[in-house]
Structure formats: C-alpha cells, structure tokens
PDB file of C-alpha atoms in Angstrom:
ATOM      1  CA  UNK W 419       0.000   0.000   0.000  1.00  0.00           C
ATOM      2  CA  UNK W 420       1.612   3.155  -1.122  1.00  0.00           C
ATOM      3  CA  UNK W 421       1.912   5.954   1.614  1.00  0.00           C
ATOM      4  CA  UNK W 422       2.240   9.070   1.367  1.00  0.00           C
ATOM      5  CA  UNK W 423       5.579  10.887   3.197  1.00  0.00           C
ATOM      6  CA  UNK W 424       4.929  12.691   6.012  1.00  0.00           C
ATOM      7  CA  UNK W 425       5.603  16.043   5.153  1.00  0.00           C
ATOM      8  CA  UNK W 426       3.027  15.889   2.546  1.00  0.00           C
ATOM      9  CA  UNK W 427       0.312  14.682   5.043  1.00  0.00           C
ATOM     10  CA  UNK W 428       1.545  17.681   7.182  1.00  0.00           C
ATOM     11  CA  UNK W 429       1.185  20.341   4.318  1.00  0.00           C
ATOM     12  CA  UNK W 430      -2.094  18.529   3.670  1.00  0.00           C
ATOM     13  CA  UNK W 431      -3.894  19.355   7.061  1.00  0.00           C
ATOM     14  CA  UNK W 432      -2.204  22.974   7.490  1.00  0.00           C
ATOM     15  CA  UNK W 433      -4.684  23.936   4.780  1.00  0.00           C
ATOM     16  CA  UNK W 434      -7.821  22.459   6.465  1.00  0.00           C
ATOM     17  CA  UNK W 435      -9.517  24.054   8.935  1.00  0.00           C
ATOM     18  CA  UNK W 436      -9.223  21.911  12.003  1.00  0.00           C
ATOM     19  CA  UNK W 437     -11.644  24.112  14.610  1.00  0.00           C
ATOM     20  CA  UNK W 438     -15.655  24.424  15.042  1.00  0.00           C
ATOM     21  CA  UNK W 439     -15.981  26.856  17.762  1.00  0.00           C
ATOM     22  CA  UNK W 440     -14.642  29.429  18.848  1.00  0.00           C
ATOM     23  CA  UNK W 441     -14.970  32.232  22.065  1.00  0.00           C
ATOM     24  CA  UNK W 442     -13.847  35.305  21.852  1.00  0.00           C
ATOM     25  CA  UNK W 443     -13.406  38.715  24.186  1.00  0.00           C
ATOM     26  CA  UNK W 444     -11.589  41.694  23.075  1.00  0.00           C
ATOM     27  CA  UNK W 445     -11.532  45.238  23.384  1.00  0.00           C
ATOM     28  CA  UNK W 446     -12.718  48.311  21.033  1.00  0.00           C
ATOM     29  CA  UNK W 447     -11.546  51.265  20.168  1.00  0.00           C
ATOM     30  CA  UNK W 448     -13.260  53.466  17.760  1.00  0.00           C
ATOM     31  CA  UNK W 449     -13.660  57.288  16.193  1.00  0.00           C
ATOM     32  CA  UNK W 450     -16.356  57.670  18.582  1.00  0.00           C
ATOM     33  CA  UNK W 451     -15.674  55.804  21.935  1.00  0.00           C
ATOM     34  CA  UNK W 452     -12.188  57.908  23.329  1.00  0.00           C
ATOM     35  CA  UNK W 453      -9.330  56.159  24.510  1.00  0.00           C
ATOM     36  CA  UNK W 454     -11.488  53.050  25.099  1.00  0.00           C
ATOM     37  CA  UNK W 455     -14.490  52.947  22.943  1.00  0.00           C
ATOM     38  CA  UNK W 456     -15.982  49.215  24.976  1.00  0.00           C
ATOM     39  CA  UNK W 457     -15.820  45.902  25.066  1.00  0.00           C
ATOM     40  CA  UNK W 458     -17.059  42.913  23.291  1.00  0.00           C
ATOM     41  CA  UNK W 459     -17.768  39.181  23.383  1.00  0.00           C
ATOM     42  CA  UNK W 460     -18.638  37.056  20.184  1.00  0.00           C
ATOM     43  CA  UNK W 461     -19.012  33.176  20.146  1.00  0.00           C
ATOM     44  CA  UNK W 462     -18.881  31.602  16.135  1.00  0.00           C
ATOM     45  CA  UNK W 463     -19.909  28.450  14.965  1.00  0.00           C
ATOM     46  CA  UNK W 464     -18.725  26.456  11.857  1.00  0.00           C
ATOM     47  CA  UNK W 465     -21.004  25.952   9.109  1.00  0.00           C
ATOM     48  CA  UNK W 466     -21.388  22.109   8.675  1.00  0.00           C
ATOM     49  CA  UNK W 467     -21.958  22.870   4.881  1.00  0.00           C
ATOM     50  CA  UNK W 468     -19.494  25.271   4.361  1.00  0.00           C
ATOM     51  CA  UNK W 469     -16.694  24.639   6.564  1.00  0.00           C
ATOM     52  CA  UNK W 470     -14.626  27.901   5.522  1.00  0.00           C
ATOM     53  CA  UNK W 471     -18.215  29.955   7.176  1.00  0.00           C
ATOM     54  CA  UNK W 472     -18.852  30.733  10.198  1.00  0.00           C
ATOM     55  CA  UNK W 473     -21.662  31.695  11.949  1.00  0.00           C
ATOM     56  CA  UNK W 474     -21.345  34.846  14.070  1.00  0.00           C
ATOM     57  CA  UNK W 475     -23.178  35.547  17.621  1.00  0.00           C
ATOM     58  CA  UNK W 476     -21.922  38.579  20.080  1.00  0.00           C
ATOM     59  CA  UNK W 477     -22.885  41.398  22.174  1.00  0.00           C
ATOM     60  CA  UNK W 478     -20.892  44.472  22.534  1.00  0.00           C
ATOM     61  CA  UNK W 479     -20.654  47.197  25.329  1.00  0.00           C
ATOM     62  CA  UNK W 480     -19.883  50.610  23.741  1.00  0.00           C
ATOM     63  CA  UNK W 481     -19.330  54.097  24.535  1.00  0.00           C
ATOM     64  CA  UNK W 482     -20.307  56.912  22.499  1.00  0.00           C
ATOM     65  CA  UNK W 483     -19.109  60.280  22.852  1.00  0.00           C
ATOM     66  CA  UNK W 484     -20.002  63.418  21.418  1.00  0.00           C
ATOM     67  CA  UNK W 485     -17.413  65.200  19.113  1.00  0.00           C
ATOM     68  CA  UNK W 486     -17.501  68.453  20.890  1.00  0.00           C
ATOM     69  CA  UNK W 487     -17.100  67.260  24.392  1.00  0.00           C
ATOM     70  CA  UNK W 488     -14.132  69.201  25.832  1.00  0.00           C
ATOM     71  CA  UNK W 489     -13.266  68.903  29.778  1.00  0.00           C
ATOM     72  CA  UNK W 490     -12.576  71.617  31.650  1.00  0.00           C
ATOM     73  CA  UNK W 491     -10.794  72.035  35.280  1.00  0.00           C
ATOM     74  CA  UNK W 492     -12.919  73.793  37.841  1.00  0.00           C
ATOM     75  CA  UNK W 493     -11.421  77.387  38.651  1.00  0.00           C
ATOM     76  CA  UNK W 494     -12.714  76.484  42.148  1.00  0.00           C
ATOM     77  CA  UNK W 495     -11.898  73.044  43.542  1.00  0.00           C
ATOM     78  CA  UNK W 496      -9.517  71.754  40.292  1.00  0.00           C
ATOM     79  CA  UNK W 497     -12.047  69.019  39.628  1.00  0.00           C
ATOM     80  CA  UNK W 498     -12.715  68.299  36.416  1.00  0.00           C
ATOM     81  CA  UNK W 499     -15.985  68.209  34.025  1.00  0.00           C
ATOM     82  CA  UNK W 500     -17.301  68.105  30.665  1.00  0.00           C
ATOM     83  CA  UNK W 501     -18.722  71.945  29.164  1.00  0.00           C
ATOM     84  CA  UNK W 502     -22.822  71.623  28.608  1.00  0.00           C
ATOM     85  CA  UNK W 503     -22.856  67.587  28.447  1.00  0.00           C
ATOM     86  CA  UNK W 504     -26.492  66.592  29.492  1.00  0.00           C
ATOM     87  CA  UNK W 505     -26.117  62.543  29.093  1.00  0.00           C
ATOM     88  CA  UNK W 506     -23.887  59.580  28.500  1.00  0.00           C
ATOM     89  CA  UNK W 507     -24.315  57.483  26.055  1.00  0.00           C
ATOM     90  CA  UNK W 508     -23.625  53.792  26.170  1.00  0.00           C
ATOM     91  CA  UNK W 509     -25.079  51.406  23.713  1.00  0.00           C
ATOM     92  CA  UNK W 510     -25.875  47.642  24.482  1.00  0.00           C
ATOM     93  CA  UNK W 511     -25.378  45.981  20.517  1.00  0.00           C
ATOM     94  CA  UNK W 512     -26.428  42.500  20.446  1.00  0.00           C
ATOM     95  CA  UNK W 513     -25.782  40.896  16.978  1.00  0.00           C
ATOM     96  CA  UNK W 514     -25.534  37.968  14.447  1.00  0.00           C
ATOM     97  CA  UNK W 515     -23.403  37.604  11.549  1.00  0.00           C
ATOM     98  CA  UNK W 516     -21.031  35.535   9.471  1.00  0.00           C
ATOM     99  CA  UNK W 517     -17.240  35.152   8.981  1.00  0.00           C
ATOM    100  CA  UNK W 518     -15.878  34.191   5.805  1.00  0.00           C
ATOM    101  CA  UNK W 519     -11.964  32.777   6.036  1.00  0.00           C
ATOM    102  CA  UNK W 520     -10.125  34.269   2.825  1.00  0.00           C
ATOM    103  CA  UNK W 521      -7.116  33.099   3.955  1.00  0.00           C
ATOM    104  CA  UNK W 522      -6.465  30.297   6.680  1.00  0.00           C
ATOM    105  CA  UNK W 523      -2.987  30.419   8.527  1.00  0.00           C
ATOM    106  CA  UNK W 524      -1.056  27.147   9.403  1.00  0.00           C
ATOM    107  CA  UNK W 525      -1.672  25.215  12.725  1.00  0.00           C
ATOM    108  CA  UNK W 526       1.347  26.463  14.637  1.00  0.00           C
ATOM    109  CA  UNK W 527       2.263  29.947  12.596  1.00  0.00           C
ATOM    110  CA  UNK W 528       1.086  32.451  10.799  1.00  0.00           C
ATOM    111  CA  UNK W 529      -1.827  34.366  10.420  1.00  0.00           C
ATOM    112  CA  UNK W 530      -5.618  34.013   8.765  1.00  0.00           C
ATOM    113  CA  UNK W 531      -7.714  36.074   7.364  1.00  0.00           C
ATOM    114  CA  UNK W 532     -11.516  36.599   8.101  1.00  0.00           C
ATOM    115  CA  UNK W 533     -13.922  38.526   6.601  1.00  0.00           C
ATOM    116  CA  UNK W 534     -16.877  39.634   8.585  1.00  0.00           C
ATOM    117  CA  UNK W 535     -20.630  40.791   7.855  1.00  0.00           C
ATOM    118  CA  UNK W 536     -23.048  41.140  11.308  1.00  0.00           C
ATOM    119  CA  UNK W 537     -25.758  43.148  11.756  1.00  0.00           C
ATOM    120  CA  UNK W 538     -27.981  43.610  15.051  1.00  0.00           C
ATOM    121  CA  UNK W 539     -29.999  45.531  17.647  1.00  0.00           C
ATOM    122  CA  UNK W 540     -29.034  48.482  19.104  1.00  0.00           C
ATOM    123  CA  UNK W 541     -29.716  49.977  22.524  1.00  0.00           C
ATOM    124  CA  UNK W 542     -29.026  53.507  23.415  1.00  0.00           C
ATOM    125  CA  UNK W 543     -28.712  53.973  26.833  1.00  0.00           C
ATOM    126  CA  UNK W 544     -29.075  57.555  27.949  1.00  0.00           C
ATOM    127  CA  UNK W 545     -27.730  58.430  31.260  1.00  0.00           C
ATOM    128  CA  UNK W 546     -27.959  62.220  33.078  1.00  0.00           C
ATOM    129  CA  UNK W 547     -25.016  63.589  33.202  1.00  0.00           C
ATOM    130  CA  UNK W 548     -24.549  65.164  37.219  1.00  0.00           C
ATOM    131  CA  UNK W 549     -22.410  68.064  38.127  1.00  0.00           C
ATOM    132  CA  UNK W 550     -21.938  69.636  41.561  1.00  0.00           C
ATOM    133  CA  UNK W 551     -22.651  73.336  40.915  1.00  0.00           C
ATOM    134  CA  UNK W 552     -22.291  75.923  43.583  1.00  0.00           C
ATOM    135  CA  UNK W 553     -25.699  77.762  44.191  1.00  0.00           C
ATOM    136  CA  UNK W 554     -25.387  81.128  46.278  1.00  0.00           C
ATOM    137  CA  UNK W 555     -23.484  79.255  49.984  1.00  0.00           C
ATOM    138  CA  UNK W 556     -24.476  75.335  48.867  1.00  0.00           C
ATOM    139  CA  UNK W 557     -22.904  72.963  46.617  1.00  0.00           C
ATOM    140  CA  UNK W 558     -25.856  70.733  45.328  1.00  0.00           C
ATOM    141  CA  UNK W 559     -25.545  67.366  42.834  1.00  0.00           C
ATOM    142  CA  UNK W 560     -27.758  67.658  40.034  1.00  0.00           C
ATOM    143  CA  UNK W 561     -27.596  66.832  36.291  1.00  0.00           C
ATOM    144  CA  UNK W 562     -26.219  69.602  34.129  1.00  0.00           C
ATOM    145  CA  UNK W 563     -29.335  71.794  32.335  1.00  0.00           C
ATOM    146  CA  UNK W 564     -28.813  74.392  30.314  1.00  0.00           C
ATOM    147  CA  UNK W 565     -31.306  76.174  31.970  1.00  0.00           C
ATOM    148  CA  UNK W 566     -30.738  75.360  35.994  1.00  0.00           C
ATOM    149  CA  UNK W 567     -27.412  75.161  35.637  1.00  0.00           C
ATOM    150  CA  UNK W 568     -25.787  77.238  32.723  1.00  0.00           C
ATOM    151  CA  UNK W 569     -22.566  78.575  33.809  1.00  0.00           C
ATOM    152  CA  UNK W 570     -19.854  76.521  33.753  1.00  0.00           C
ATOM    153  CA  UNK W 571     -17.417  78.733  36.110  1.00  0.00           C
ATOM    154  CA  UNK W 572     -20.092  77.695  39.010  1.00  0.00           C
ATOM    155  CA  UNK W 573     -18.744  74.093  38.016  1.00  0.00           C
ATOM    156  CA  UNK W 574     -17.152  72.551  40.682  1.00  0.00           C
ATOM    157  CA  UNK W 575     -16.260  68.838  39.646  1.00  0.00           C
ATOM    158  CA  UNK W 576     -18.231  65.915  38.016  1.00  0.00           C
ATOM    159  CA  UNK W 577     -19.783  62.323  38.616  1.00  0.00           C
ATOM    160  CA  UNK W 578     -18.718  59.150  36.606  1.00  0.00           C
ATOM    161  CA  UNK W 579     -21.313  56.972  34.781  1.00  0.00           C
ATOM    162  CA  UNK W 580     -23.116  54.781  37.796  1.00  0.00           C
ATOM    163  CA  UNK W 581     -24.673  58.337  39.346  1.00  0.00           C
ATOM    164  CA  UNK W 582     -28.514  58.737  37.887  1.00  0.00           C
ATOM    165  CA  UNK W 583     -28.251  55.459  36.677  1.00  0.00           C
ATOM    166  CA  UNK W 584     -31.925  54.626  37.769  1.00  0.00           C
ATOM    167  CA  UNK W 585     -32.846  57.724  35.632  1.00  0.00           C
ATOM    168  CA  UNK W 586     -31.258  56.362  32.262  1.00  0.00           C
ATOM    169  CA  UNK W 587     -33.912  56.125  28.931  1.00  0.00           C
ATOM    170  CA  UNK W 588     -33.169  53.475  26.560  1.00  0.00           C
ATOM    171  CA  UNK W 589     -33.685  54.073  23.068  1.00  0.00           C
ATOM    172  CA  UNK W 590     -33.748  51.400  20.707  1.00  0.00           C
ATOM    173  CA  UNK W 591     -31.858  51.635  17.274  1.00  0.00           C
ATOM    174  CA  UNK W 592     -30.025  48.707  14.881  1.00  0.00           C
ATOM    175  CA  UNK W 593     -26.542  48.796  13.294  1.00  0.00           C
ATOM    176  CA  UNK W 594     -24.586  47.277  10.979  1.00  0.00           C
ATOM    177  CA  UNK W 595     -20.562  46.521  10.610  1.00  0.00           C
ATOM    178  CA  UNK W 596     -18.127  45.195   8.417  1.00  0.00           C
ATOM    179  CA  UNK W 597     -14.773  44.549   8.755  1.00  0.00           C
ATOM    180  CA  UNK W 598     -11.473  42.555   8.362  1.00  0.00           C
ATOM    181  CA  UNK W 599      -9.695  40.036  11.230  1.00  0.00           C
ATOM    182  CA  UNK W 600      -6.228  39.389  11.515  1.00  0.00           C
ATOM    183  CA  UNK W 601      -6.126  36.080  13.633  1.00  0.00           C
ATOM    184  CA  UNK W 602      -2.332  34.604  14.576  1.00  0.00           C
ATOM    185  CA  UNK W 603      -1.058  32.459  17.020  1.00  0.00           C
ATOM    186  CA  UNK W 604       1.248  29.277  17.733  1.00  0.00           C
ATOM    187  CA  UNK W 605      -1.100  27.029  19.285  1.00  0.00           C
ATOM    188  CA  UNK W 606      -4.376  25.658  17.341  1.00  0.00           C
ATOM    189  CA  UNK W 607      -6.830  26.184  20.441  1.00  0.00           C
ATOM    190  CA  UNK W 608      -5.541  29.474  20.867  1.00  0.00           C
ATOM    191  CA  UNK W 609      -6.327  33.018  18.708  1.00  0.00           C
ATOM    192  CA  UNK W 610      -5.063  36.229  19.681  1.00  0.00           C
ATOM    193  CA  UNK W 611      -5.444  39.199  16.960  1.00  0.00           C
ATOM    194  CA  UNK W 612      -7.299  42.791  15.226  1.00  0.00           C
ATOM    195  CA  UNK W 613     -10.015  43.188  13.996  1.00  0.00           C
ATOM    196  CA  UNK W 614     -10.921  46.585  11.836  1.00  0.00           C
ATOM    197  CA  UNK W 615     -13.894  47.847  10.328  1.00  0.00           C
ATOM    198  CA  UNK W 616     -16.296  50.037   9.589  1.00  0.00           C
ATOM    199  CA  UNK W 617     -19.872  50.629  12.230  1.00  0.00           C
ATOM    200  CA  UNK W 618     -22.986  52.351  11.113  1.00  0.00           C
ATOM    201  CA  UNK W 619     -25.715  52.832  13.513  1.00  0.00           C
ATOM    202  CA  UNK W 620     -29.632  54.440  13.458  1.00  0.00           C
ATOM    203  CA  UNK W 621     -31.162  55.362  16.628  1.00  0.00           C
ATOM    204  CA  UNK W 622     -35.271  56.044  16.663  1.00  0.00           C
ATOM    205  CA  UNK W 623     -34.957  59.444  17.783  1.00  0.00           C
ATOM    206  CA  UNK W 624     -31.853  61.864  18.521  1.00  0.00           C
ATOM    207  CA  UNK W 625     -29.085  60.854  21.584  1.00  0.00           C
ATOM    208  CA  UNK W 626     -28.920  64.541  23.074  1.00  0.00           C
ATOM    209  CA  UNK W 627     -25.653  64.191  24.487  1.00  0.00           C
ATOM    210  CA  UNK W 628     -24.975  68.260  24.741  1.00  0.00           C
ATOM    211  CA  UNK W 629     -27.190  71.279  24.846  1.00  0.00           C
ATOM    212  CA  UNK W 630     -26.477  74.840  24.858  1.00  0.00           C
ATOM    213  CA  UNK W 631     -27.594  77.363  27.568  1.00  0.00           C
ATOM    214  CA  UNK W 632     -28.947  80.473  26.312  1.00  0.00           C
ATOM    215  CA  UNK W 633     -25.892  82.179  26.524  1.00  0.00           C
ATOM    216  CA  UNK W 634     -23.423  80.379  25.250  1.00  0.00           C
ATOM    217  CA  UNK W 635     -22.462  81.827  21.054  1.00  0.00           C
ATOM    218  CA  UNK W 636     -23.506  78.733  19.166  1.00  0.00           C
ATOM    219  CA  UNK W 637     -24.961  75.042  19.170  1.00  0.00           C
ATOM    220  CA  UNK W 638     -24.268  71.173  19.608  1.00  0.00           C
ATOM    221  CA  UNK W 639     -26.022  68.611  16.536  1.00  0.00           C
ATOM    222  CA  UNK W 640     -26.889  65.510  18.750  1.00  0.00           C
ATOM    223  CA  UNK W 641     -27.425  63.000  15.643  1.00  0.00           C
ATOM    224  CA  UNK W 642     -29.767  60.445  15.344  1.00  0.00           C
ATOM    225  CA  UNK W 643     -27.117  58.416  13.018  1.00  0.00           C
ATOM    226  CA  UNK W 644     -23.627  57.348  14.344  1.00  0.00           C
ATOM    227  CA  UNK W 645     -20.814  56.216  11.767  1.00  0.00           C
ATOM    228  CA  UNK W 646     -17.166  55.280  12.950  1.00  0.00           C
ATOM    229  CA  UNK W 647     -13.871  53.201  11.981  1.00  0.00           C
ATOM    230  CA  UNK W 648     -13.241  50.692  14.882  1.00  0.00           C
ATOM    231  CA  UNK W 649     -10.266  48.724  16.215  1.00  0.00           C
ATOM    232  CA  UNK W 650     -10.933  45.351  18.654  1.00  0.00           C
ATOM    233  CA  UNK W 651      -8.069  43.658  20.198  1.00  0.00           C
ATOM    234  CA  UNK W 652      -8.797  40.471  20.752  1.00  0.00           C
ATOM    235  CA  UNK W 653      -7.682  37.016  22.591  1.00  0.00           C
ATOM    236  CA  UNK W 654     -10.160  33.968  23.047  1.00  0.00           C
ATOM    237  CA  UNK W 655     -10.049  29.940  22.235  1.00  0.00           C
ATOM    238  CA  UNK W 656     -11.166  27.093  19.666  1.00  0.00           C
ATOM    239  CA  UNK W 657     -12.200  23.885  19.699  1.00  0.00           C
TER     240      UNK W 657
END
C-alpha cells in the first residue's frame, strides 16, 4: 500500500480548517468611543456545509461620545468636568453575523484572514449627566441643564457613569458593521489578533448628548445616526 511521506500529510492538514468553535473577548476602540471605545464578546460556529463559514453571535458594550465634548478644570476646587454635556451614552449591541476565512494560517504559525458581515440591535442607553454646581453658599448634585445650571465657572467637579443610573432612557436603534480580522497564534486552540472595520448605527430618535444654555455663542447637533472606523483587540479559544 503506497503511503504518502509525512511532510506531505503535514502540508495537507495545514490547509484544512481543524476548529468548530470558537470564544472570543476583546476590546474596542473606535472614532467615537475615546481612549477606550468598549468591550465585546462574540461566540462563532462552523457551518457544517461550508466549513470555511462561520456563523457569528456577540454582544458588545460601547461608549459613544459626542465630538464636541471638551473637559474643563474647575477654577474652584480643580475638579474636572465636561462643558454643557447633558447625558452619556452607552449602547448595548447585540448581533448575528457571518465570517468568511479568505485566507487560513497554518496550525502552529502564521496568520488568517476573516472577513466579517453582522448586523444587530441596538440599545441607546441615555444616562444624566450630574455636576456639583455651587448655588449662592451650597454645593448641590444635580444633572447639568442648560437652563438650571448654565454657567460653567459655578462648576465645581463631576460624577462618573453609575450616578442617575436609575434615571437612564433606553432608546432602541439597529446597526450594521463590516470589517477585516487578523487572527495569529502558535497554538491551534488558541487566537489572539485585530479586527478593523467600519460601524454604522440608526437610533429612533436623537441621543442629546450636549445642549447649549442660552448664553453660550452657538450650538451642539446631537445626531440620530452614528458612523465610525473601529479597532478590537482580541484574545479567546477554539475547539
């Protein structure tokens, strides 16, 4: 019975794709999102009838920041707050998708190349942004309004995400993204890699993230439709 050598077999199965399933976490950064723009988790299954498909499940954390937010230091305490921001915005993005392999990287080396299609819900989640503002002798904590509170040199610092929490407003929206992976590593179970792409996203109404008090020489656009280039670092396993 004729055999075939050994390094044959070997280049034989470096082109297959030896993995089903695979987990994945990773962190995104995007035009939109600052220096960290969320986090994600995505789980993909291999289609039985097309074994270089994938199908594509996640949910994704992300942060959403208006262009024009600029931070300013309190001239009375030296805390810190955003000019005129009303509300965070972070948006809960459950989706589905697929991942086509153009290129599939060797068992122990190099590195494959996905392409990937998903599409999904999106919900906005609206959170009031609170200040602590001096008024006459008291310092009170209330979110910022343009009308209550419009002068930012009364300002004294700024709350993180958690306060008014219980007085967030979700509003629904889908989005859509496309994008490249870069997957390498030196073990088979194992993927580390980047991921870039492009995001477009369509809320039901407009995310006011800033508003202007009466006197201030101009205007914020809160948009209704979000577009941005994303990065995701990523590490997760196969089996």
């Amino acid at each position: 019975m004729l055999q075939l050598p050994a390094f044959a077999q070997s280049a034989e199965s470096e082109g297959r794709i030896d993995y089903e399933k695979e987990f994945l976490a990773g962190v995104n950064f995007n035009t939109n999102g600052g220096l960290i723009g969320g986090f994600m988790l995505r789980y993909t299954r291999q289609l039985y009838e097309k074994p270089n498909q994938f199908h594509n499940f996640g949910l994704e954390v992300g942060i959403v920041k208006h262009p024009k937010e600029l931070r300013y230091a309190s001239q009375q305490s030296g805390g810190t707050f955003i000019a005129y921001k009303s509300n965070h915005l972070v948006v809960l993005r459950p989706t589905y998708g697929r991942e086509f392999v153009l290129f599939h990287k060797g068992n122990e080396d190099g590195v494959q190349l996905d392409f990937i299609l998903n599409a999904g819900l999106s919900f906005g989640v609206l959170t009031p942004y609170y200040i602590q503002y001096q008024k006459g002798t008291e310092t009170v904590l209330v979110p910022y309004d343009p009308v209550e509170t419009p002068d930012i040199n009364l300002v004294i610092n700024s709350s993180g995400y958690t306060t008014g929490l219980g007085q967030s407003k979700v509003v629904p929206g889908v989005h859509l993204r496309t994008g490249f992976s870069f997957e390498y590593g030196h073990f088979s179970n194992k993927v580390t890699g980047l991921e870039v792409g492009f995001l477009f996203e369509a809320f039901t109404k407009k995310m006011v993230m800033m508003e202007a008090p009466a006197s201030y020489n101009g205007s914020f656009h809160n948009n209704q439709f979000f577009s941005s280039i994303y990065l995701i670092i990523f590490y997760g396993g196969r089996k």
